[in-house]
mmCIF file of C-alpha atoms in Angstrom:
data_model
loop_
_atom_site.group_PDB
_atom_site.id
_atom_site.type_symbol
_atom_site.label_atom_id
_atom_site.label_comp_id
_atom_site.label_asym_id
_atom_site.label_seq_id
_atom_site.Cartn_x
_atom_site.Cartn_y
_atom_site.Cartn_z
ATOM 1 C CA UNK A 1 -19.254 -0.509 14.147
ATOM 2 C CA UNK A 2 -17.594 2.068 16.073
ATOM 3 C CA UNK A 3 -14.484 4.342 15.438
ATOM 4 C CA UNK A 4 -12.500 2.405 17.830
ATOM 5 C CA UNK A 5 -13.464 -1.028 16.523
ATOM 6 C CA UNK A 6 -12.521 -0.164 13.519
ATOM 7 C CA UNK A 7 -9.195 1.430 14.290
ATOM 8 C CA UNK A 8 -8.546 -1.790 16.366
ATOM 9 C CA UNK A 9 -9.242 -4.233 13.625
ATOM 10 C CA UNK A 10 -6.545 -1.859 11.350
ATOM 11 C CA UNK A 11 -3.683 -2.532 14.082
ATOM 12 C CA UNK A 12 -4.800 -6.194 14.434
ATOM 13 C CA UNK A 13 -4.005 -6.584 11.037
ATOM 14 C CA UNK A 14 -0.655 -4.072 10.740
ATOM 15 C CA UNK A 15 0.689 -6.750 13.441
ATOM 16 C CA UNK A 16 -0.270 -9.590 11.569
ATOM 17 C CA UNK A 17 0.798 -8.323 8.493
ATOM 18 C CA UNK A 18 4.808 -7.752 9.716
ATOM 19 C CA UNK A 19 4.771 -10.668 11.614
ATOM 20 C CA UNK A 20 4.105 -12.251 8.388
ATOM 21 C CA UNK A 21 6.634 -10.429 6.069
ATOM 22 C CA UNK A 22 9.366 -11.657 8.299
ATOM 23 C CA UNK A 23 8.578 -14.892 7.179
ATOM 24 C CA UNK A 24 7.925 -14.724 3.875
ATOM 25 C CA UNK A 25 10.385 -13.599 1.455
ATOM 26 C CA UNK A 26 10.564 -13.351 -2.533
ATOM 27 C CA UNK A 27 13.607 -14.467 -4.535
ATOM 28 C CA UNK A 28 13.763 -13.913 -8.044
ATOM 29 C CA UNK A 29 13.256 -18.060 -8.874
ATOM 30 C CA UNK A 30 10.045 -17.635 -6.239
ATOM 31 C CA UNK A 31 8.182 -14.095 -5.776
ATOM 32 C CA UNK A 32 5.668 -13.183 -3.247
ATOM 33 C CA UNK A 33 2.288 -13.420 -4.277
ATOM 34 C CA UNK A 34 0.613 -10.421 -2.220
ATOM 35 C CA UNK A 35 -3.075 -10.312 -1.878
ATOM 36 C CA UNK A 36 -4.776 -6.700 -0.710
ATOM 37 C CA UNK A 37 -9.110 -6.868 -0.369
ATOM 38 C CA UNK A 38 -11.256 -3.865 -0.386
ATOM 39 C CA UNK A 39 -14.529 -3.324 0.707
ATOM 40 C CA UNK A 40 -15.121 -3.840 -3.266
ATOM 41 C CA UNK A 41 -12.416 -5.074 -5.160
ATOM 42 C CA UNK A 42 -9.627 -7.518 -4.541
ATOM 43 C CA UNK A 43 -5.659 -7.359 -6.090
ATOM 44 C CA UNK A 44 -3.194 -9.678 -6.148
ATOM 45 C CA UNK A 45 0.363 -8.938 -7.149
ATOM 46 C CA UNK A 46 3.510 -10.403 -7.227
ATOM 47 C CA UNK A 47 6.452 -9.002 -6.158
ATOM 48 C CA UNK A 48 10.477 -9.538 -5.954
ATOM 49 C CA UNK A 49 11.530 -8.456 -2.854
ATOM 50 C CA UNK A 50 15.234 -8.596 -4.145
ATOM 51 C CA UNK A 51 14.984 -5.834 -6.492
ATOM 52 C CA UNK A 52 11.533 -4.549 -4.996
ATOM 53 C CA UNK A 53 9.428 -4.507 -8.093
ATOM 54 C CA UNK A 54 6.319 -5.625 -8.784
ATOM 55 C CA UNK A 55 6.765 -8.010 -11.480
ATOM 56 C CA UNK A 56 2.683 -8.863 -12.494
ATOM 57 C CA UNK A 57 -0.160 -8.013 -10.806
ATOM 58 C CA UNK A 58 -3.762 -7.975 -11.589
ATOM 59 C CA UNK A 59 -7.693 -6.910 -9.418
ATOM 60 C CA UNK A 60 -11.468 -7.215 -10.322
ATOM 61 C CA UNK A 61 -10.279 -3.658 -12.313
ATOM 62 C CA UNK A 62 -7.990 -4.884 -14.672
ATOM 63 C CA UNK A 63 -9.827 -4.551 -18.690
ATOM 64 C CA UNK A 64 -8.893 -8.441 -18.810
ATOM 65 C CA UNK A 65 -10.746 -9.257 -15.460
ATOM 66 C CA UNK A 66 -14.474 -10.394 -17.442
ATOM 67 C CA UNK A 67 -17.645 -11.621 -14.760
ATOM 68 C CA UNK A 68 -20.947 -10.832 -14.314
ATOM 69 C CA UNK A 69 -20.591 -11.678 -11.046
ATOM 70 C CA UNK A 70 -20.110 -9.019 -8.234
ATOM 71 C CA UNK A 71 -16.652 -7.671 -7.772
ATOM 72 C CA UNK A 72 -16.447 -8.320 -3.943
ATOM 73 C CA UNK A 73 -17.688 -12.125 -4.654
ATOM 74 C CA UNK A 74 -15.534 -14.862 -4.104
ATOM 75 C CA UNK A 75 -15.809 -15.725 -7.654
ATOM 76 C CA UNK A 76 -14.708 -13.213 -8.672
ATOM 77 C CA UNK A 77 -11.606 -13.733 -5.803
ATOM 78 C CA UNK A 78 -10.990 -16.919 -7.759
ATOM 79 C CA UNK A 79 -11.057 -15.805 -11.533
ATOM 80 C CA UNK A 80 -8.663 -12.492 -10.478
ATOM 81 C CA UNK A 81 -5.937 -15.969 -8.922
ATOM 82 C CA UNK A 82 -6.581 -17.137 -12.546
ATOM 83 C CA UNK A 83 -5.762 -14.109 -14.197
ATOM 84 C CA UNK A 84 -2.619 -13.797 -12.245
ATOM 85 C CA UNK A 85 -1.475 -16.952 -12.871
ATOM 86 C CA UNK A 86 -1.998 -16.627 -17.216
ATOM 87 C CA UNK A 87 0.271 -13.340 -16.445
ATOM 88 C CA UNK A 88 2.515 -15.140 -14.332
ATOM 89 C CA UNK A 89 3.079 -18.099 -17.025
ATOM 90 C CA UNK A 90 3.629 -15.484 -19.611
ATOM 91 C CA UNK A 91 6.436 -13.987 -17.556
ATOM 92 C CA UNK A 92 8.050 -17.751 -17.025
ATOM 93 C CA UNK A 93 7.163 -17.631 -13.397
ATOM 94 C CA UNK A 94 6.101 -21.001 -11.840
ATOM 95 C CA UNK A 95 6.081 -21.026 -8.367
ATOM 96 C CA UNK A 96 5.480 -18.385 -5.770
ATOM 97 C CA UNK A 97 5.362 -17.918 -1.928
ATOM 98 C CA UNK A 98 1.345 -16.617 -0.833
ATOM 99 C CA UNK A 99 1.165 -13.376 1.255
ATOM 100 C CA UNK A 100 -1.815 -12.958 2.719
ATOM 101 C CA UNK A 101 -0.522 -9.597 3.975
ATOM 102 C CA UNK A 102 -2.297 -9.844 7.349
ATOM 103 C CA UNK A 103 -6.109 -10.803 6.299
ATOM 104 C CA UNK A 104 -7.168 -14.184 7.919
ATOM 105 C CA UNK A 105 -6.913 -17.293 4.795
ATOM 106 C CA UNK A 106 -10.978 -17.425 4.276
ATOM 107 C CA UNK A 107 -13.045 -16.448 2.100
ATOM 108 C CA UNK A 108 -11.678 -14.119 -0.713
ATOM 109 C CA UNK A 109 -8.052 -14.624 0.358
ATOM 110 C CA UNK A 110 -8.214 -18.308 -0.170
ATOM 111 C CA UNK A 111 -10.708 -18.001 -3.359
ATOM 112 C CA UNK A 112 -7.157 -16.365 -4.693
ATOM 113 C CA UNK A 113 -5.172 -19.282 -3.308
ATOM 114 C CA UNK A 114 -7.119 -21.867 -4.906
ATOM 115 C CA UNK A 115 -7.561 -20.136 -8.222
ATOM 116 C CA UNK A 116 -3.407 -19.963 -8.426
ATOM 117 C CA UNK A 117 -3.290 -23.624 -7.602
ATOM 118 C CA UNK A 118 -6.393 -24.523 -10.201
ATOM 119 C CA UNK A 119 -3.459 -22.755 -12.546
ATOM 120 C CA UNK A 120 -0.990 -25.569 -11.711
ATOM 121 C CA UNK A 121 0.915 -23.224 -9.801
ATOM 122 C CA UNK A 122 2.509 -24.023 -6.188
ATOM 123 C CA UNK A 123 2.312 -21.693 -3.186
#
């Protein structure tokens, strides 16, 4: 892949990702759920947007985050949505809106998705 694919695919997702965030908004009763994927890892965190803090967040780094699976698996995608949602019940948060902050809702994206709502939570 060249230079210029790669600086294409960037801007593809920069205009994805604002056309998204003027959508989606966090309150304080119902935060943003923000999901960022690495070549290696992938972090979720979630965030008011009122006071612009990041209220809990949690990756495939955190000393909690346990697998021997591989950190870019899906598995792993699913288990880090767990992990959020134990921090997120110990901070009294229940629901949350999902941004998928421009990255297309496959694969590790929606492993994090579906690990929130194995939780009980709704996005």
């Amino acid at each position: 892949m060249g230079l210029k694919e790669i600086k294409q695919r960037e801007v593809r997702r920069t205009r994805s990702k604002y056309k998204i965030r003027k959508k989606v908004n966090g309150t304080e009763a119902k935060p943003r759920v923000s999901i960022f994927k690495s070549s290696l890892h992938t972090y979720a965190q979630v965030i008011s947007d009122v006071t612009g803090s990041t209220l809990v967040a949690a990756s495939t780094k955190d000393k909690d985050f346990q697998t021997t699976a591989s950190t870019k698996s899906v598995d792993s995608a699913k288990l880090v949505g767990e992990l959020l949602a134990k921090k997120m019940q110990a901070k009294g948060i229940d629901a949350a809106v999902f941004d998928r902050n421009g990255f297309k809702y496959v694969g590790r994206v929606k492993a994090v998705a579906e690990g929130l709502r194995s939780a009980g939570f709704k996005i």
